[in-house]
Amino acid sequence: MIAAPPATLREAVSAIPSGSTVAAGLALEHAIPFAVGHELIRQGTDDLTLVGPISDLLFDQLVGADAVSRIRAAWVGNVSAGTGYRFREAVESDAIAVENHSNFSIALALKAGALGVPYLPTQSLLGSDVFAESDLFRRGEDPFTGDEVAQVPAIEPDWTVVHAQRASPAGDVHLWGNTGIVDPAVGAADNVLVTAEEVVDGETIKSDPSRTAITREQVAAVVECPYGAHPSPVAGHYNRDNEYYLDYHDRTDTQAAFDEWADEWVYGVEDRAEYMAKVDADLSITEPTVAAEVRYGQ
Amino acid sequence: MASEYTPRELMVSAAASEIDDGDTAFVGMRLPLIAFQVAVSTHAPNSMAVYESGVVRDSPADGFIHTMCDLPNLNRAVSTTGMIDIMSRLQRGDIDVGFLGGAEVDRYGNLNTTRVQAGDREIRLPGSGGACDIACMAGRTVLLLPHEPRRFVEEVNYVTSPGHAADGSGRETHPAPGGGPDALVTSKATFGFADGELYLRSVHPGEDAESVLADFPWDVRTAPDVDGGEVTTTPEPTAEELDLIRTFDPDGFWT
């Protein structure tokens, strides 16, 4: 797919049907695509399979909104407070299926998908119940040395969702800061949805090609969405809203409490701008580090 | 001689002392975030930290960090790469020491962060994250746990992060390349591992060995049992360390 025009968040998210496998939260605690998650909830998209490493609050919120049937992840919770109550209750009541991964195994599963190979071997997992209690991984032997390895099968998500600092309308994307497993998840996906703090012209992207992390051929839609990752931080744009994480923890220990929270923060707002108008926190960058100039030239 | 300090401040100091100068440390959440910053500011100026998010640092963050991805930890990092890069270094055997927490630990250092039994009820915890990978592949690991009797169990409910082999044979028969647990730091004492099994190394100031060991459901060996040494007293955090800890965590959120 080439050069999708910029879309509204609502249009872009409506292309993700119920029952999809969606990879998100791929840069770990940085640049989590909360705006997309909340729009999925508002649109009533459900029966989702979520894929991610440390998912932080996003997966807990989608579980609380009954949008999820299965999670393939290494860690689901609230990084500030530990437990994600909606996830915990859903697992304990068998309301969702969970495939336990380690961070590396979810990375390798997506990397295998990106490489177009059926599995990748690793020296991790062996000796753990992550391996022993799963019917997913296989014990194998390195055909060259005979050493024992764990085999991790590929995951190819229907959709990978990425929040970035800037993207062109054509779908070329600059992002910076740590990338977690964004790269393999983009490579493995059938479709990529990008939300960006800014949509910029193509010449801006081409002025710094080393920073281009995603190119247009995989990108189904680009949406300009300032603060699209709040309450997570975005390098160069805003800090983490720590109090929001703690407030969420305090307010979601029962389903009724979560529903009240979601009425206020998800269903009760029309869009991201209305959501951000409710946020009362100073998220400004205190250290305006600017990278030294880079020259390409001829 | 240090002034008053909290048990978690002492744990940070003890964890920092496990990072040697020149080490590459795999830094996880919570107390290790502070411990690396203390170590690189004091006795280990040539140490490096890698974080599974992709961050690589050789200096303290310039503000409080809740998580490894907070902007002060990205700012002036050496590199902000991705997880495959970081985990590949781990798998190649290039990481000297990794830190792990957990809900439960057994005598061989197996850790559980996935699900625990509370009476008839099984409680789901967040899961491995990178813990299983660090446990399998770091040169050695340092375990950090609050000193609570329910956390010390004969057999963990779920092995999220493998320790030494359950028969005490150590890592020789284990397929993973890492060296396994080397120390356990609790809020009351510090333990080592010998022949794949936990033993009491030092008690924190104000604690005594007898009461510390009473919290375990098995007879824990002590330094005299292992090498004829003695159970020492864990050094208190120095005034410099306390000052640094309170600079890196000014509101005491983690400490």
Coordinates of C-alpha atoms in Angstrom, one line a residue:
Chain A
M1 CA 0.0 0.0 0.0
I2 CA 1.4 3.4 -1.0
A3 CA 0.7 6.9 0.2
A4 CA -2.5 6.9 2.2
P5 CA -3.7 10.5 2.7
P6 CA -3.8 11.8 6.3
A7 CA -6.9 10.5 8.0
T8 CA -8.9 11.5 11.1
L9 CA -8.3 9.2 14.0
R10 CA -11.9 8.0 13.8
E11 CA -11.5 7.0 10.1
A12 CA -8.2 5.4 10.6
V13 CA -9.2 3.3 13.6
S14 CA -12.5 2.2 11.8
A15 CA -10.3 0.3 9.4
I16 CA -9.3 -2.1 12.3
P17 CA -12.1 -4.7 12.5
S18 CA -13.2 -6.6 15.5
G19 CA -11.3 -9.8 15.8
S20 CA -8.0 -8.3 14.6
T21 CA -4.6 -9.0 16.1
V22 CA -3.1 -5.7 17.1
A23 CA 0.5 -5.0 18.2
A24 CA 0.9 -1.8 20.3
G25 CA 2.9 -0.3 23.1
L26 CA 6.0 -1.4 21.3
A27 CA 8.5 1.2 22.6
L28 CA 7.7 -0.1 26.2
E29 CA 6.8 2.9 28.5
H30 CA 7.7 5.4 25.8
A31 CA 5.2 6.7 23.2
I32 CA 2.3 4.3 23.9
P33 CA -0.5 4.9 21.4
F34 CA -3.2 5.6 24.0
A35 CA -5.3 7.8 21.6
V36 CA -5.7 4.8 19.2
G37 CA -6.6 2.6 22.1
H38 CA -9.3 4.9 23.4
E39 CA -10.7 5.3 19.9
L40 CA -10.9 1.5 19.6
I41 CA -12.9 1.5 22.8
R42 CA -15.2 4.3 21.7
Q43 CA -15.9 2.4 18.4
G44 CA -16.7 -0.8 20.2
T45 CA -14.1 -2.8 18.4
D46 CA -13.8 -6.1 20.3
D47 CA -12.5 -9.6 20.2
L48 CA -9.0 -8.2 19.8
T49 CA -5.8 -10.2 20.2
L50 CA -3.2 -7.8 21.7
V51 CA 0.5 -8.3 21.1
G52 CA 3.2 -6.4 23.0
P53 CA 6.1 -6.6 25.4
I54 CA 5.6 -4.5 28.6
S55 CA 2.2 -3.2 27.8
D56 CA 1.7 -0.8 30.7
L57 CA -1.8 0.7 31.1
L58 CA -3.0 0.4 27.5
F59 CA -3.8 -3.3 27.6
D60 CA -5.4 -3.0 31.0
Q61 CA -7.7 -0.3 29.7
L62 CA -8.7 -2.3 26.6
V63 CA -9.4 -5.4 28.8
G64 CA -11.5 -3.2 31.1
A65 CA -13.5 -2.1 28.2
D66 CA -14.2 -5.7 27.1
A67 CA -12.4 -5.2 23.8
V68 CA -10.0 -8.1 24.2
S69 CA -10.3 -11.9 23.9
R70 CA -6.6 -12.8 23.9
I71 CA -3.2 -11.3 25.0
R72 CA 0.2 -12.4 23.8
A73 CA 2.6 -10.4 26.0
A74 CA 5.4 -10.5 28.5
W75 CA 4.0 -8.1 31.1
V76 CA 0.6 -6.5 31.6
G77 CA 0.1 -4.0 34.4
N78 CA 0.8 -0.5 35.5
V79 CA 4.5 0.3 35.6
S80 CA 4.0 2.9 38.4
A81 CA 1.8 0.7 40.6
G82 CA 2.4 -2.9 39.5
T83 CA -1.0 -4.5 39.2
G84 CA -3.4 -3.8 36.4
Y85 CA -6.7 -4.7 38.1
R86 CA -8.7 -5.2 34.9
F87 CA -6.1 -7.6 33.5
R88 CA -5.8 -9.4 36.7
E89 CA -9.5 -10.0 37.2
A90 CA -10.0 -11.0 33.6
V91 CA -7.3 -13.6 33.8
E92 CA -8.5 -14.9 37.2
S93 CA -12.1 -15.3 35.8
D94 CA -10.9 -16.8 32.5
A95 CA -12.5 -14.0 30.6
I96 CA -9.4 -13.7 28.4
A97 CA -6.8 -16.1 27.1
V98 CA -3.2 -15.2 27.9
E99 CA 0.0 -16.4 26.1
N100 CA 2.9 -15.7 28.5
H101 CA 6.0 -14.5 26.8
S102 CA 9.3 -13.0 27.9
N103 CA 10.2 -9.6 26.4
F104 CA 12.8 -11.4 24.2
S105 CA 10.4 -14.1 23.1
I106 CA 7.8 -11.6 21.9
A107 CA 10.6 -9.6 20.2
L108 CA 11.8 -12.8 18.5
A109 CA 8.3 -13.8 17.5
L110 CA 7.8 -10.5 15.7
K111 CA 11.4 -10.6 14.3
A112 CA 10.6 -14.0 12.8
G113 CA 7.5 -12.5 11.3
A114 CA 9.5 -9.6 9.9
L115 CA 12.2 -11.9 8.5
G116 CA 9.6 -14.2 6.9
V117 CA 10.9 -17.3 8.7
P118 CA 8.7 -19.7 10.7
Y119 CA 10.6 -19.4 14.0
L120 CA 13.8 -18.2 15.7
P121 CA 15.9 -20.0 18.2
T122 CA 17.0 -18.6 21.6
Q123 CA 19.0 -19.5 24.6
S124 CA 16.4 -17.8 26.8
L125 CA 13.2 -19.4 28.2
L126 CA 14.7 -22.8 28.9
G127 CA 14.2 -23.9 32.5
S128 CA 11.3 -21.5 33.0
D129 CA 7.6 -22.2 33.3
V130 CA 7.1 -19.5 30.6
F131 CA 8.5 -22.3 28.4
A132 CA 7.4 -25.4 30.3
E133 CA 3.7 -24.4 30.7
S134 CA 3.2 -23.2 27.2
D135 CA 2.3 -25.2 24.2
L136 CA 3.6 -22.5 22.0
F137 CA 7.4 -22.9 22.2
R138 CA 9.3 -26.0 21.2
R139 CA 12.5 -27.5 22.4
G140 CA 15.0 -27.9 19.6
E141 CA 18.6 -28.7 18.9
D142 CA 21.1 -26.5 17.1
P143 CA 21.7 -28.7 14.0
F144 CA 25.3 -27.5 13.9
T145 CA 26.5 -27.9 17.5
G146 CA 23.8 -30.1 19.0
D147 CA 23.1 -27.5 21.7
E148 CA 19.7 -27.2 23.1
V149 CA 17.6 -24.2 22.1
A150 CA 14.1 -22.9 22.5
Q151 CA 12.2 -22.2 19.3
V152 CA 9.9 -19.2 19.2
P153 CA 7.2 -19.3 16.4
A154 CA 6.6 -16.1 14.3
I155 CA 3.8 -13.7 15.1
E156 CA 2.4 -11.6 12.2
P157 CA -0.1 -9.0 13.5
D158 CA -2.9 -7.8 11.3
W159 CA -2.1 -4.3 12.6
T160 CA 0.8 -2.6 14.3
V161 CA 0.1 0.7 15.8
V162 CA 2.9 3.2 16.4
H163 CA 3.0 6.7 17.8
A164 CA 5.8 8.8 16.5
Q165 CA 7.1 12.4 16.6
R166 CA 6.5 13.1 13.0
A167 CA 5.4 11.6 9.7
S168 CA 4.8 12.7 6.2
P169 CA 1.4 12.4 4.6
A170 CA 2.8 9.7 2.4
G171 CA 3.6 7.5 5.5
D172 CA 7.3 8.0 6.0
V173 CA 8.0 8.3 9.7
H174 CA 10.7 9.8 11.9
L175 CA 10.8 8.6 15.5
W176 CA 13.5 8.9 18.1
G177 CA 14.2 7.8 21.6
N178 CA 14.2 4.2 22.5
T179 CA 12.4 1.9 20.1
G180 CA 11.8 -1.3 22.0
I181 CA 10.3 -3.7 19.5
V182 CA 8.8 -1.1 17.1
D183 CA 11.1 -2.2 14.3
P184 CA 10.3 -6.0 14.3
A185 CA 6.6 -5.3 14.9
V186 CA 6.3 -3.0 11.9
G187 CA 8.2 -5.5 9.8
A188 CA 5.9 -8.3 10.8
A189 CA 2.6 -6.4 10.3
D190 CA 0.1 -6.6 7.5
N191 CA -0.9 -3.0 8.1
V192 CA 0.6 -0.2 10.1
L193 CA -1.3 2.7 11.6
V194 CA 0.8 5.7 12.6
T195 CA -0.3 8.6 14.9
A196 CA 2.2 11.4 15.0
E197 CA 2.7 14.5 17.0
E198 CA 3.1 16.4 13.7
V199 CA 2.5 15.7 10.1
V200 CA 5.4 17.3 8.1
D201 CA 6.2 17.5 4.5
G202 CA 8.2 14.9 2.7
E203 CA 11.3 17.1 2.4
T204 CA 11.6 17.3 6.2
I205 CA 11.7 13.5 6.3
K206 CA 14.3 13.4 3.5
S207 CA 16.5 16.0 5.3
D208 CA 17.4 13.3 7.9
P209 CA 17.0 9.8 6.4
S210 CA 18.9 8.1 9.1
R211 CA 16.0 9.0 11.4
T212 CA 13.3 7.3 9.2
A213 CA 12.1 4.3 11.1
I214 CA 9.1 3.4 8.9
T215 CA 8.6 3.8 5.2
R216 CA 5.3 4.3 3.4
E217 CA 4.8 1.0 1.7
Q218 CA 3.4 -0.7 4.8
V219 CA 1.6 2.3 6.2
A220 CA -2.2 2.2 5.9
A221 CA -2.9 5.6 7.5
V222 CA -1.1 8.6 9.1
V223 CA -3.0 10.6 11.7
E224 CA -1.8 13.9 13.2
C225 CA -2.5 13.5 16.8
P226 CA -0.8 15.8 19.3
Y227 CA -0.5 14.2 22.8
G228 CA -1.6 10.9 21.2
A229 CA 0.6 9.1 23.7
H230 CA -0.4 10.8 26.9
P231 CA 0.0 9.8 29.8
S232 CA 3.2 8.1 28.4
P233 CA 6.1 10.4 27.5
V234 CA 7.3 11.4 24.0
A235 CA 10.9 12.5 23.6
G236 CA 11.1 16.1 22.6
H237 CA 7.3 16.8 23.2
Y238 CA 6.1 16.0 26.7
N239 CA 7.0 14.2 29.9
R240 CA 5.3 11.2 31.5
D241 CA 2.1 12.1 33.5
N242 CA 3.0 10.0 36.6
E243 CA 0.0 11.1 38.6
Y244 CA -2.3 9.9 35.9
Y245 CA -1.0 6.3 36.3
L246 CA -1.4 6.4 40.1
D247 CA -4.9 7.9 39.8
Y248 CA -5.9 5.1 37.3
H249 CA -4.6 2.5 39.8
D250 CA -6.7 4.1 42.6
R251 CA -9.8 4.3 40.4
T252 CA -10.0 0.9 38.6
D253 CA -9.9 -1.8 41.3
T254 CA -13.5 -2.9 40.5
Q255 CA -15.2 -3.1 37.1
A256 CA -17.8 -0.5 38.3
A257 CA -14.9 1.8 39.2
F258 CA -13.3 1.3 35.9
D259 CA -16.5 2.0 34.0
E260 CA -16.8 5.3 35.9
W261 CA -13.2 6.1 34.9
A262 CA -13.8 5.2 31.3
D263 CA -17.0 7.3 31.2
E264 CA -14.9 10.2 32.2
W265 CA -11.7 9.7 30.2
V266 CA -12.8 7.7 27.1
Y267 CA -16.6 7.6 26.4
G268 CA -17.1 11.1 27.8
V269 CA -14.8 12.8 25.3
E270 CA -15.3 13.3 21.6
D271 CA -11.7 13.2 20.6
R272 CA -8.1 13.7 21.7
A273 CA -8.4 17.5 21.9
E274 CA -11.3 17.2 24.3
Y275 CA -9.4 14.6 26.3
M276 CA -6.3 16.8 26.6
A277 CA -8.4 19.7 27.8
K278 CA -9.2 17.6 30.8
V279 CA -5.6 16.9 31.7
D280 CA -4.4 19.1 34.4
A281 CA -0.6 18.5 34.6
D282 CA 2.6 20.3 33.7
L283 CA 4.2 17.9 31.2
S284 CA 6.6 20.4 29.7
I285 CA 10.1 19.4 28.8
T286 CA 12.6 20.9 31.3
E287 CA 15.8 20.0 29.4
P288 CA 15.5 21.2 25.8
T289 CA 18.4 19.1 24.5
V290 CA 18.8 19.7 20.8
A291 CA 20.8 17.2 18.8
A292 CA 23.9 18.6 17.1
E293 CA 23.4 19.4 13.4
V294 CA 23.9 16.4 11.1
R295 CA 24.9 17.0 7.5
Y296 CA 24.5 14.5 4.6
G297 CA 25.4 16.5 1.5
Q298 CA 27.2 15.6 -1.6
Chain B
M1 CA 28.6 7.0 59.7
A2 CA 25.3 7.7 57.9
S3 CA 22.3 9.4 59.4
E4 CA 18.9 7.7 59.5
Y5 CA 17.9 5.8 56.3
T6 CA 15.1 3.6 55.1
P7 CA 15.4 -0.1 54.5
R8 CA 15.0 0.5 50.8
E9 CA 17.8 3.1 50.8
L10 CA 20.0 0.5 52.3
M11 CA 18.9 -2.0 49.6
V12 CA 19.8 0.5 46.9
S13 CA 23.3 0.9 48.5
A14 CA 23.8 -2.9 48.7
A15 CA 22.6 -3.3 45.1
A16 CA 24.9 -0.6 43.9
S17 CA 27.8 -2.3 45.5
E18 CA 27.1 -5.4 43.3
I19 CA 28.0 -3.3 40.2
D20 CA 31.8 -3.4 39.8
D21 CA 33.7 -0.7 37.9
G22 CA 33.7 -1.6 34.2
D23 CA 30.6 -3.7 34.4
T24 CA 27.7 -3.6 31.9
A25 CA 24.6 -3.8 34.0
F26 CA 21.1 -4.8 32.8
V27 CA 18.9 -2.4 34.8
G28 CA 15.3 -3.3 35.5
M29 CA 12.5 -1.4 37.2
R30 CA 12.3 0.3 40.6
L31 CA 15.3 0.1 42.9
P32 CA 17.9 -0.9 40.3
L33 CA 17.0 2.4 38.4
I34 CA 18.4 4.2 41.4
A35 CA 21.2 1.7 42.2
F36 CA 22.9 2.1 38.9
Q37 CA 22.9 5.8 39.2
V38 CA 24.5 5.6 42.6
A39 CA 27.1 3.1 41.4
V40 CA 28.2 5.1 38.4
S41 CA 28.4 8.2 40.6
T42 CA 30.7 6.6 43.2
H43 CA 32.8 3.4 42.9
A44 CA 31.9 2.4 39.3
P45 CA 32.4 5.4 37.1
N46 CA 33.2 3.2 34.1
S47 CA 30.1 1.1 34.3
M48 CA 27.4 1.1 31.7
A49 CA 23.7 0.5 32.0
V50 CA 21.5 -1.2 29.4
Y51 CA 17.7 -1.1 29.6
E52 CA 15.4 -3.5 27.7
S53 CA 13.6 -0.5 26.1
G54 CA 16.8 0.1 24.2
V55 CA 18.4 2.8 26.3
V56 CA 22.2 2.7 27.0
R57 CA 23.6 5.0 29.6
D58 CA 27.0 5.8 31.2
S59 CA 25.8 8.5 33.6
P60 CA 23.0 9.2 36.0
A61 CA 19.7 10.5 34.6
D62 CA 19.3 14.2 35.1
G63 CA 15.9 14.0 37.0
F64 CA 13.7 11.5 38.8
I65 CA 12.8 8.5 36.7
H66 CA 9.6 6.4 37.3
T67 CA 10.5 4.2 34.4
M68 CA 13.5 3.4 32.2
C69 CA 11.7 5.4 29.4
D70 CA 11.2 8.6 31.3
L71 CA 12.7 11.5 29.4
P72 CA 15.6 12.2 31.9
N73 CA 16.7 8.6 31.2
L74 CA 16.6 9.2 27.4
N75 CA 18.2 12.6 27.6
R76 CA 22.0 12.4 27.1
A77 CA 21.9 8.6 26.9
V78 CA 24.8 7.0 24.9
S79 CA 22.3 5.3 22.6
T80 CA 18.5 4.8 22.4
T81 CA 18.3 1.6 20.3
G82 CA 15.8 -1.2 20.4
M83 CA 15.2 -4.4 22.4
I84 CA 16.6 -6.9 19.9
D85 CA 20.0 -5.0 20.2
I86 CA 20.0 -5.1 24.0
M87 CA 18.8 -8.7 24.3
S88 CA 21.3 -9.8 21.7
R89 CA 24.1 -8.5 23.9
L90 CA 22.6 -10.4 26.8
Q91 CA 22.4 -13.6 24.7
R92 CA 26.0 -13.2 23.5
G93 CA 27.1 -13.2 27.1
D94 CA 28.2 -9.5 27.2
I95 CA 26.1 -8.4 30.2
D96 CA 27.9 -8.8 33.5
V97 CA 25.1 -8.3 36.0
G98 CA 21.3 -8.1 35.9
F99 CA 18.9 -7.2 38.6
L100 CA 15.6 -9.0 39.3
G101 CA 12.7 -8.6 41.7
G102 CA 9.8 -11.0 42.3
A103 CA 6.9 -12.1 44.5
E104 CA 8.5 -15.3 45.6
V105 CA 12.0 -16.9 45.7
D106 CA 13.1 -20.5 46.6
R107 CA 16.4 -21.8 47.9
Y108 CA 17.9 -22.1 44.4
G109 CA 17.0 -18.6 43.4
N110 CA 14.1 -19.5 41.2
L111 CA 11.8 -16.4 41.0
N112 CA 8.1 -16.0 40.4
T113 CA 6.5 -12.8 39.1
T114 CA 3.6 -14.5 37.2
R115 CA 1.1 -16.0 39.6
V116 CA 0.9 -16.7 43.3
Q117 CA -1.3 -18.8 45.5
A118 CA -3.2 -17.0 48.3
G119 CA -5.1 -19.7 50.1
D120 CA -7.5 -21.2 47.6
R121 CA -7.2 -18.2 45.3
E122 CA -4.6 -17.8 42.6
I123 CA -3.5 -14.2 42.0
R124 CA -2.3 -13.2 38.6
L125 CA 0.7 -10.9 38.6
P126 CA 2.0 -8.8 35.6
G127 CA 4.4 -11.6 34.4
S128 CA 8.0 -11.9 33.2
G129 CA 8.7 -8.8 31.2
G130 CA 12.4 -9.2 30.6
A131 CA 13.0 -11.1 33.8
C132 CA 13.2 -14.6 32.3
D133 CA 15.7 -13.4 29.7
I134 CA 17.9 -11.7 32.3
A135 CA 17.8 -14.7 34.6
C136 CA 18.7 -17.1 31.8
M137 CA 21.4 -15.0 30.1
A138 CA 23.1 -12.4 32.4
G139 CA 26.6 -13.3 33.6
R140 CA 25.2 -13.2 37.1
T141 CA 22.0 -11.9 38.7
V142 CA 21.2 -10.0 41.9
L143 CA 17.8 -10.6 43.3
L144 CA 16.0 -7.8 45.3
L145 CA 13.0 -8.6 47.5
P146 CA 11.3 -7.0 50.5
H147 CA 12.0 -9.2 53.5
E148 CA 8.6 -10.8 54.0
P149 CA 8.2 -14.5 55.1
R150 CA 5.5 -15.2 52.4
R151 CA 8.1 -14.5 49.7
F152 CA 10.5 -17.2 50.8
V153 CA 9.0 -20.6 49.7
E154 CA 10.1 -24.2 49.4
E155 CA 8.9 -24.2 45.8
V156 CA 7.8 -21.2 43.8
N157 CA 4.3 -21.4 42.3
Y158 CA 5.6 -20.6 38.8
V159 CA 9.2 -20.3 37.6
T160 CA 9.2 -17.0 35.8
S161 CA 13.0 -16.6 36.1
P162 CA 15.1 -19.7 36.5
G163 CA 17.7 -19.8 39.2
H164 CA 20.1 -22.6 39.8
A165 CA 18.9 -26.1 39.0
A166 CA 16.4 -27.4 41.6
D167 CA 18.7 -30.3 42.5
G168 CA 21.4 -27.8 43.6
S169 CA 23.7 -28.8 40.8
G170 CA 24.2 -25.3 39.7
R171 CA 24.2 -24.0 36.2
E172 CA 26.4 -26.7 34.6
T173 CA 23.4 -28.8 33.5
H174 CA 21.3 -25.7 32.6
P175 CA 21.0 -24.9 28.9
A176 CA 20.9 -21.2 29.4
P177 CA 24.3 -19.4 29.2
G178 CA 24.0 -17.1 32.2
G179 CA 25.6 -17.7 35.6
G180 CA 22.5 -17.5 37.6
P181 CA 21.7 -15.8 40.9
D182 CA 24.8 -14.6 42.8
A183 CA 23.2 -12.5 45.6
L184 CA 19.8 -11.9 47.2
V185 CA 19.3 -8.5 48.9
T186 CA 16.3 -8.2 51.1
S187 CA 15.3 -5.4 53.4
K188 CA 16.9 -7.2 56.4
A189 CA 19.9 -9.2 55.0
T190 CA 22.1 -10.1 52.2
F191 CA 22.5 -13.6 50.9
G192 CA 25.0 -15.3 48.6
F193 CA 24.7 -18.5 46.6
A194 CA 27.1 -21.4 47.0
D195 CA 26.7 -24.7 45.1
G196 CA 23.5 -23.3 43.6
E197 CA 21.9 -22.7 47.0
L198 CA 21.2 -19.6 49.1
Y199 CA 23.2 -18.8 52.3
L200 CA 23.2 -15.9 54.7
R201 CA 26.1 -13.5 54.1
S202 CA 25.3 -10.4 56.2
V203 CA 22.5 -9.0 58.2
H204 CA 21.6 -5.3 57.9
P205 CA 22.4 -3.1 61.0
G206 CA 19.9 -3.7 63.8
E207 CA 18.9 -7.2 62.5
D208 CA 20.1 -10.5 63.9
A209 CA 20.7 -13.7 62.1
E210 CA 18.3 -15.8 64.1
S211 CA 15.3 -13.7 63.5
V212 CA 16.2 -13.2 59.8
L213 CA 16.5 -17.0 59.3
A214 CA 13.2 -17.7 61.2
D215 CA 11.4 -16.1 58.2
F216 CA 12.4 -19.0 55.9
P217 CA 10.6 -22.4 55.7
W218 CA 13.8 -24.3 55.3
D219 CA 17.1 -24.3 57.3
V220 CA 19.1 -21.6 55.5
R221 CA 22.8 -22.1 55.5
T222 CA 25.1 -19.3 56.7
A223 CA 28.5 -18.1 55.8
P224 CA 30.2 -20.4 58.4
D225 CA 28.4 -23.4 56.9
V226 CA 29.6 -22.5 53.4
D227 CA 33.2 -21.3 53.7
G228 CA 34.0 -21.2 57.4
G229 CA 33.5 -17.4 57.3
E230 CA 31.2 -15.4 59.5
V231 CA 27.9 -13.6 59.0
T232 CA 28.9 -9.9 58.8
T233 CA 26.9 -6.7 59.2
T234 CA 25.9 -5.1 55.9
P235 CA 27.6 -1.7 55.5
E236 CA 25.3 1.2 56.0
P237 CA 24.8 3.6 53.1
T238 CA 27.5 6.3 53.2
A239 CA 26.5 9.9 53.6
E240 CA 27.5 10.4 49.9
E241 CA 25.3 7.5 48.8
L242 CA 22.3 8.7 50.8
D243 CA 22.7 12.2 49.3
L244 CA 22.8 10.7 45.8
I245 CA 19.8 8.4 46.5
R246 CA 17.8 11.4 47.7
T247 CA 18.9 13.4 44.7
F248 CA 17.8 10.7 42.2
D249 CA 14.6 10.0 44.1
P250 CA 13.8 13.3 45.8
D251 CA 10.3 12.3 47.0
G252 CA 11.3 8.8 48.1
F253 CA 8.9 7.3 45.5
W254 CA 10.9 4.1 45.1
T255 CA 13.0 4.4 48.3

